[in-house]
């Protein structure tokens, strides 16, 4: 499921609320409104952050970006030495870099793992031989098999946010800011681990504008921004990101297995109707505490599950 977060002012928020008035659904905690339109769920928060989730998330968000602050217009930021644009240098795929990616942010159930992998050019052949490629082209069994081998072969850092921790943090910040801080934290851990080695670059799978990412981490004590590049679908641009995605996906699947065992109900990935039905069962059996333990409760699935639980 595609996802995008933008920051808007009060004037645009008012226009947005009016525009989506006929598409409103049950609001989630801490939100101004939640609407569903064009296969996309739109959730606006009092902070001015708006989360777009669904098949047409980026397209729907772009309708509002052009109306908002200059820094968000057209969804493009000017290239800089610290936070690069989405264009990559020639032969970038051959560089020795750190790749960073997160998994699980679009799934109602399960954790949010962020992984960073250092892939020197000397290891590229090994990664290919292990089957490293875009994780979207791998099934769960392949993910598990490759990830277990990767963890013994590459230098990597991992940060896993459980649903309980996620639900503690989420009311205080947007998901975009949370992910930015997690990426920065994970990159710091890996850079410390590989010191004194200096990668030629860092590539983050882009989930928001580079300028927004930089703003999100500006209060962090240490900010990793030098030679950082951002690119959507970065898994196909460098093996380091593909490897990071595979390891992150593996730990997301592990969290689903562990949480399923805890509640005695098989938890699905994603945020579709199946998640609503499973959430309703958990709510009937354990109440809201059960959902807080297993799911990201600010998703619209929570309210849908509560409604289903009464049927």
PDB file of C-alpha atoms in Angstrom, residues 51-182:
ATOM      1  CA  UNK A  51      -1.526  11.027   5.950  1.00  0.00           C
ATOM      2  CA  UNK A  52      -2.548   9.529   2.589  1.00  0.00           C
ATOM      3  CA  UNK A  53      -2.742   5.716   2.459  1.00  0.00           C
ATOM      4  CA  UNK A  54      -3.806   3.570  -0.449  1.00  0.00           C
ATOM      5  CA  UNK A  55      -3.495   2.795  -4.114  1.00  0.00           C
ATOM      6  CA  UNK A  56      -3.519   6.447  -5.232  1.00  0.00           C
ATOM      7  CA  UNK A  57      -1.898   8.049  -2.164  1.00  0.00           C
ATOM      8  CA  UNK A  58       0.788  10.019  -4.006  1.00  0.00           C
ATOM      9  CA  UNK A  59      -1.630  11.259  -6.672  1.00  0.00           C
ATOM     10  CA  UNK A  60      -4.197  12.346  -4.085  1.00  0.00           C
ATOM     11  CA  UNK A  61      -1.547  14.108  -1.988  1.00  0.00           C
ATOM     12  CA  UNK A  62      -0.228  15.944  -5.036  1.00  0.00           C
ATOM     13  CA  UNK A  63      -3.602  17.685  -5.387  1.00  0.00           C
ATOM     14  CA  UNK A  64      -2.866  19.524  -2.147  1.00  0.00           C
ATOM     15  CA  UNK A  65       0.900  19.933  -2.316  1.00  0.00           C
ATOM     16  CA  UNK A  66       0.625  22.429  -5.152  1.00  0.00           C
ATOM     17  CA  UNK A  67      -1.609  24.632  -2.991  1.00  0.00           C
ATOM     18  CA  UNK A  68       0.611  24.631   0.059  1.00  0.00           C
ATOM     19  CA  UNK A  69       3.938  26.109   1.112  1.00  0.00           C
ATOM     20  CA  UNK A  70       6.639  26.532  -1.577  1.00  0.00           C
ATOM     21  CA  UNK A  71       8.775  23.842   0.010  1.00  0.00           C
ATOM     22  CA  UNK A  72       6.093  21.274  -0.780  1.00  0.00           C
ATOM     23  CA  UNK A  73       5.068  22.377  -4.262  1.00  0.00           C
ATOM     24  CA  UNK A  74       5.061  19.703  -6.926  1.00  0.00           C
ATOM     25  CA  UNK A  75       6.533  17.224  -4.432  1.00  0.00           C
ATOM     26  CA  UNK A  76      10.080  18.204  -5.468  1.00  0.00           C
ATOM     27  CA  UNK A  77      12.907  19.703  -3.448  1.00  0.00           C
ATOM     28  CA  UNK A  78      16.022  21.394  -4.775  1.00  0.00           C
ATOM     29  CA  UNK A  79      19.156  19.247  -4.692  1.00  0.00           C
ATOM     30  CA  UNK A  80      21.625  19.983  -1.917  1.00  0.00           C
ATOM     31  CA  UNK A  81      24.924  18.622  -0.681  1.00  0.00           C
ATOM     32  CA  UNK A  82      23.322  17.270   2.473  1.00  0.00           C
ATOM     33  CA  UNK A  83      20.002  15.889   1.240  1.00  0.00           C
ATOM     34  CA  UNK A  84      20.138  14.942  -2.403  1.00  0.00           C
ATOM     35  CA  UNK A  85      17.317  14.838  -4.908  1.00  0.00           C
ATOM     36  CA  UNK A  86      16.019  11.521  -6.211  1.00  0.00           C
ATOM     37  CA  UNK A  87      18.447  11.460  -9.165  1.00  0.00           C
ATOM     38  CA  UNK A  88      21.474   9.250  -8.608  1.00  0.00           C
ATOM     39  CA  UNK A  89      24.995   9.660 -10.043  1.00  0.00           C
ATOM     40  CA  UNK A  90      26.143   7.516 -12.940  1.00  0.00           C
ATOM     41  CA  UNK A  91      27.157   3.960 -11.993  1.00  0.00           C
ATOM     42  CA  UNK A  92      25.715   4.476  -8.504  1.00  0.00           C
ATOM     43  CA  UNK A  93      24.693   0.814  -8.321  1.00  0.00           C
ATOM     44  CA  UNK A  94      28.406  -0.103  -8.313  1.00  0.00           C
ATOM     45  CA  UNK A  95      29.283   2.122  -5.334  1.00  0.00           C
ATOM     46  CA  UNK A  96      30.043   0.932  -1.806  1.00  0.00           C
ATOM     47  CA  UNK A  97      27.102   2.388   0.072  1.00  0.00           C
ATOM     48  CA  UNK A  98      24.731   2.012   2.990  1.00  0.00           C
ATOM     49  CA  UNK A  99      21.133   1.323   2.027  1.00  0.00           C
ATOM     50  CA  UNK A 100      18.244   1.934   4.418  1.00  0.00           C
ATOM     51  CA  UNK A 101      14.619   0.831   4.249  1.00  0.00           C
ATOM     52  CA  UNK A 102      11.626   0.204   6.509  1.00  0.00           C
ATOM     53  CA  UNK A 103       8.828  -2.362   6.344  1.00  0.00           C
ATOM     54  CA  UNK A 104       5.436  -2.630   8.004  1.00  0.00           C
ATOM     55  CA  UNK A 105       4.371   1.004   8.018  1.00  0.00           C
ATOM     56  CA  UNK A 106       1.389   0.199   5.781  1.00  0.00           C
ATOM     57  CA  UNK A 107       0.340  -2.899   7.705  1.00  0.00           C
ATOM     58  CA  UNK A 108      -2.209  -2.620  10.502  1.00  0.00           C
ATOM     59  CA  UNK A 109      -0.741  -5.509  12.465  1.00  0.00           C
ATOM     60  CA  UNK A 110       2.909  -6.071  13.294  1.00  0.00           C
ATOM     61  CA  UNK A 111       6.017  -4.111  14.087  1.00  0.00           C
ATOM     62  CA  UNK A 112       7.833  -1.371  12.158  1.00  0.00           C
ATOM     63  CA  UNK A 113      11.409  -2.559  11.494  1.00  0.00           C
ATOM     64  CA  UNK A 114      14.007  -0.243   9.942  1.00  0.00           C
ATOM     65  CA  UNK A 115      17.221  -1.753   8.597  1.00  0.00           C
ATOM     66  CA  UNK A 116      20.432  -0.288   7.186  1.00  0.00           C
ATOM     67  CA  UNK A 117      22.955  -2.467   5.328  1.00  0.00           C
ATOM     68  CA  UNK A 118      26.512  -1.653   4.268  1.00  0.00           C
ATOM     69  CA  UNK A 119      27.231  -3.233   0.885  1.00  0.00           C
ATOM     70  CA  UNK A 120      30.785  -2.612  -0.341  1.00  0.00           C
ATOM     71  CA  UNK A 121      31.288  -3.232  -4.045  1.00  0.00           C
ATOM     72  CA  UNK A 122      33.337  -6.335  -3.221  1.00  0.00           C
ATOM     73  CA  UNK A 123      30.194  -7.960  -1.786  1.00  0.00           C
ATOM     74  CA  UNK A 124      27.829  -7.217  -4.666  1.00  0.00           C
ATOM     75  CA  UNK A 125      28.472 -10.553  -6.374  1.00  0.00           C
ATOM     76  CA  UNK A 126      27.832 -12.392  -3.104  1.00  0.00           C
ATOM     77  CA  UNK A 127      24.554 -10.549  -2.549  1.00  0.00           C
ATOM     78  CA  UNK A 128      23.397 -11.439  -6.052  1.00  0.00           C
ATOM     79  CA  UNK A 129      24.333 -15.089  -5.495  1.00  0.00           C
ATOM     80  CA  UNK A 130      22.210 -15.130  -2.330  1.00  0.00           C
ATOM     81  CA  UNK A 131      19.229 -13.976  -4.369  1.00  0.00           C
ATOM     82  CA  UNK A 132      19.090 -10.370  -3.161  1.00  0.00           C
ATOM     83  CA  UNK A 133      16.686  -8.319  -5.253  1.00  0.00           C
ATOM     84  CA  UNK A 134      13.557  -6.224  -4.803  1.00  0.00           C
ATOM     85  CA  UNK A 135      11.714  -7.876  -1.891  1.00  0.00           C
ATOM     86  CA  UNK A 136       8.375  -7.293  -3.640  1.00  0.00           C
ATOM     87  CA  UNK A 137       9.460  -9.994  -6.098  1.00  0.00           C
ATOM     88  CA  UNK A 138      10.118 -12.514  -3.323  1.00  0.00           C
ATOM     89  CA  UNK A 139       7.639 -14.620  -1.376  1.00  0.00           C
ATOM     90  CA  UNK A 140       7.761 -14.864   2.417  1.00  0.00           C
ATOM     91  CA  UNK A 141       9.662 -18.153   2.430  1.00  0.00           C
ATOM     92  CA  UNK A 142      12.340 -16.705   0.131  1.00  0.00           C
ATOM     93  CA  UNK A 143      12.556 -13.601   2.321  1.00  0.00           C
ATOM     94  CA  UNK A 144      13.172 -15.709   5.421  1.00  0.00           C
ATOM     95  CA  UNK A 145      15.758 -17.907   3.729  1.00  0.00           C
ATOM     96  CA  UNK A 146      17.736 -15.019   2.201  1.00  0.00           C
ATOM     97  CA  UNK A 147      17.529 -12.834   5.318  1.00  0.00           C
ATOM     98  CA  UNK A 148      18.978 -15.530   7.564  1.00  0.00           C
ATOM     99  CA  UNK A 149      21.967 -15.817   5.248  1.00  0.00           C
ATOM    100  CA  UNK A 150      22.348 -12.047   4.954  1.00  0.00           C
ATOM    101  CA  UNK A 151      22.498 -11.620   8.714  1.00  0.00           C
ATOM    102  CA  UNK A 152      25.630 -13.785   8.796  1.00  0.00           C
ATOM    103  CA  UNK A 153      27.261 -12.178   5.751  1.00  0.00           C
ATOM    104  CA  UNK A 154      26.693  -8.391   5.866  1.00  0.00           C
ATOM    105  CA  UNK A 155      27.201  -5.531   8.262  1.00  0.00           C
ATOM    106  CA  UNK A 156      23.810  -4.180   9.232  1.00  0.00           C
ATOM    107  CA  UNK A 157      21.891  -2.338  11.940  1.00  0.00           C
ATOM    108  CA  UNK A 158      18.266  -2.924  12.844  1.00  0.00           C
ATOM    109  CA  UNK A 159      15.678  -0.992  14.844  1.00  0.00           C
ATOM    110  CA  UNK A 160      12.331  -2.657  15.507  1.00  0.00           C
ATOM    111  CA  UNK A 161       9.390  -0.680  16.906  1.00  0.00           C
ATOM    112  CA  UNK A 162       6.743  -2.948  18.431  1.00  0.00           C
ATOM    113  CA  UNK A 163       3.059  -2.035  18.068  1.00  0.00           C
ATOM    114  CA  UNK A 164       2.895  -1.057  21.745  1.00  0.00           C
ATOM    115  CA  UNK A 165       5.848   1.312  21.391  1.00  0.00           C
ATOM    116  CA  UNK A 166       4.481   2.601  18.086  1.00  0.00           C
ATOM    117  CA  UNK A 167       1.167   3.456  19.740  1.00  0.00           C
ATOM    118  CA  UNK A 168       2.968   5.311  22.521  1.00  0.00           C
ATOM    119  CA  UNK A 169       4.930   7.440  20.053  1.00  0.00           C
ATOM    120  CA  UNK A 170       2.387   7.969  17.278  1.00  0.00           C
ATOM    121  CA  UNK A 171       0.118  10.518  19.032  1.00  0.00           C
ATOM    122  CA  UNK A 172       3.119  12.827  19.464  1.00  0.00           C
ATOM    123  CA  UNK A 173       4.297  12.821  15.833  1.00  0.00           C
ATOM    124  CA  UNK A 174       3.367  11.829  12.296  1.00  0.00           C
ATOM    125  CA  UNK A 175       4.361   8.462  10.927  1.00  0.00           C
ATOM    126  CA  UNK A 176       6.677  10.282   8.513  1.00  0.00           C
ATOM    127  CA  UNK A 177       8.588  11.932  11.345  1.00  0.00           C
ATOM    128  CA  UNK A 178       8.748   8.680  13.260  1.00  0.00           C
ATOM    129  CA  UNK A 179      10.251   6.899  10.259  1.00  0.00           C
ATOM    130  CA  UNK A 180      12.738   9.694   9.612  1.00  0.00           C
ATOM    131  CA  UNK A 181      13.980   9.545  13.206  1.00  0.00           C
ATOM    132  CA  UNK A 182      14.188   5.746  13.029  1.00  0.00           C
TER     133      UNK A 182
END
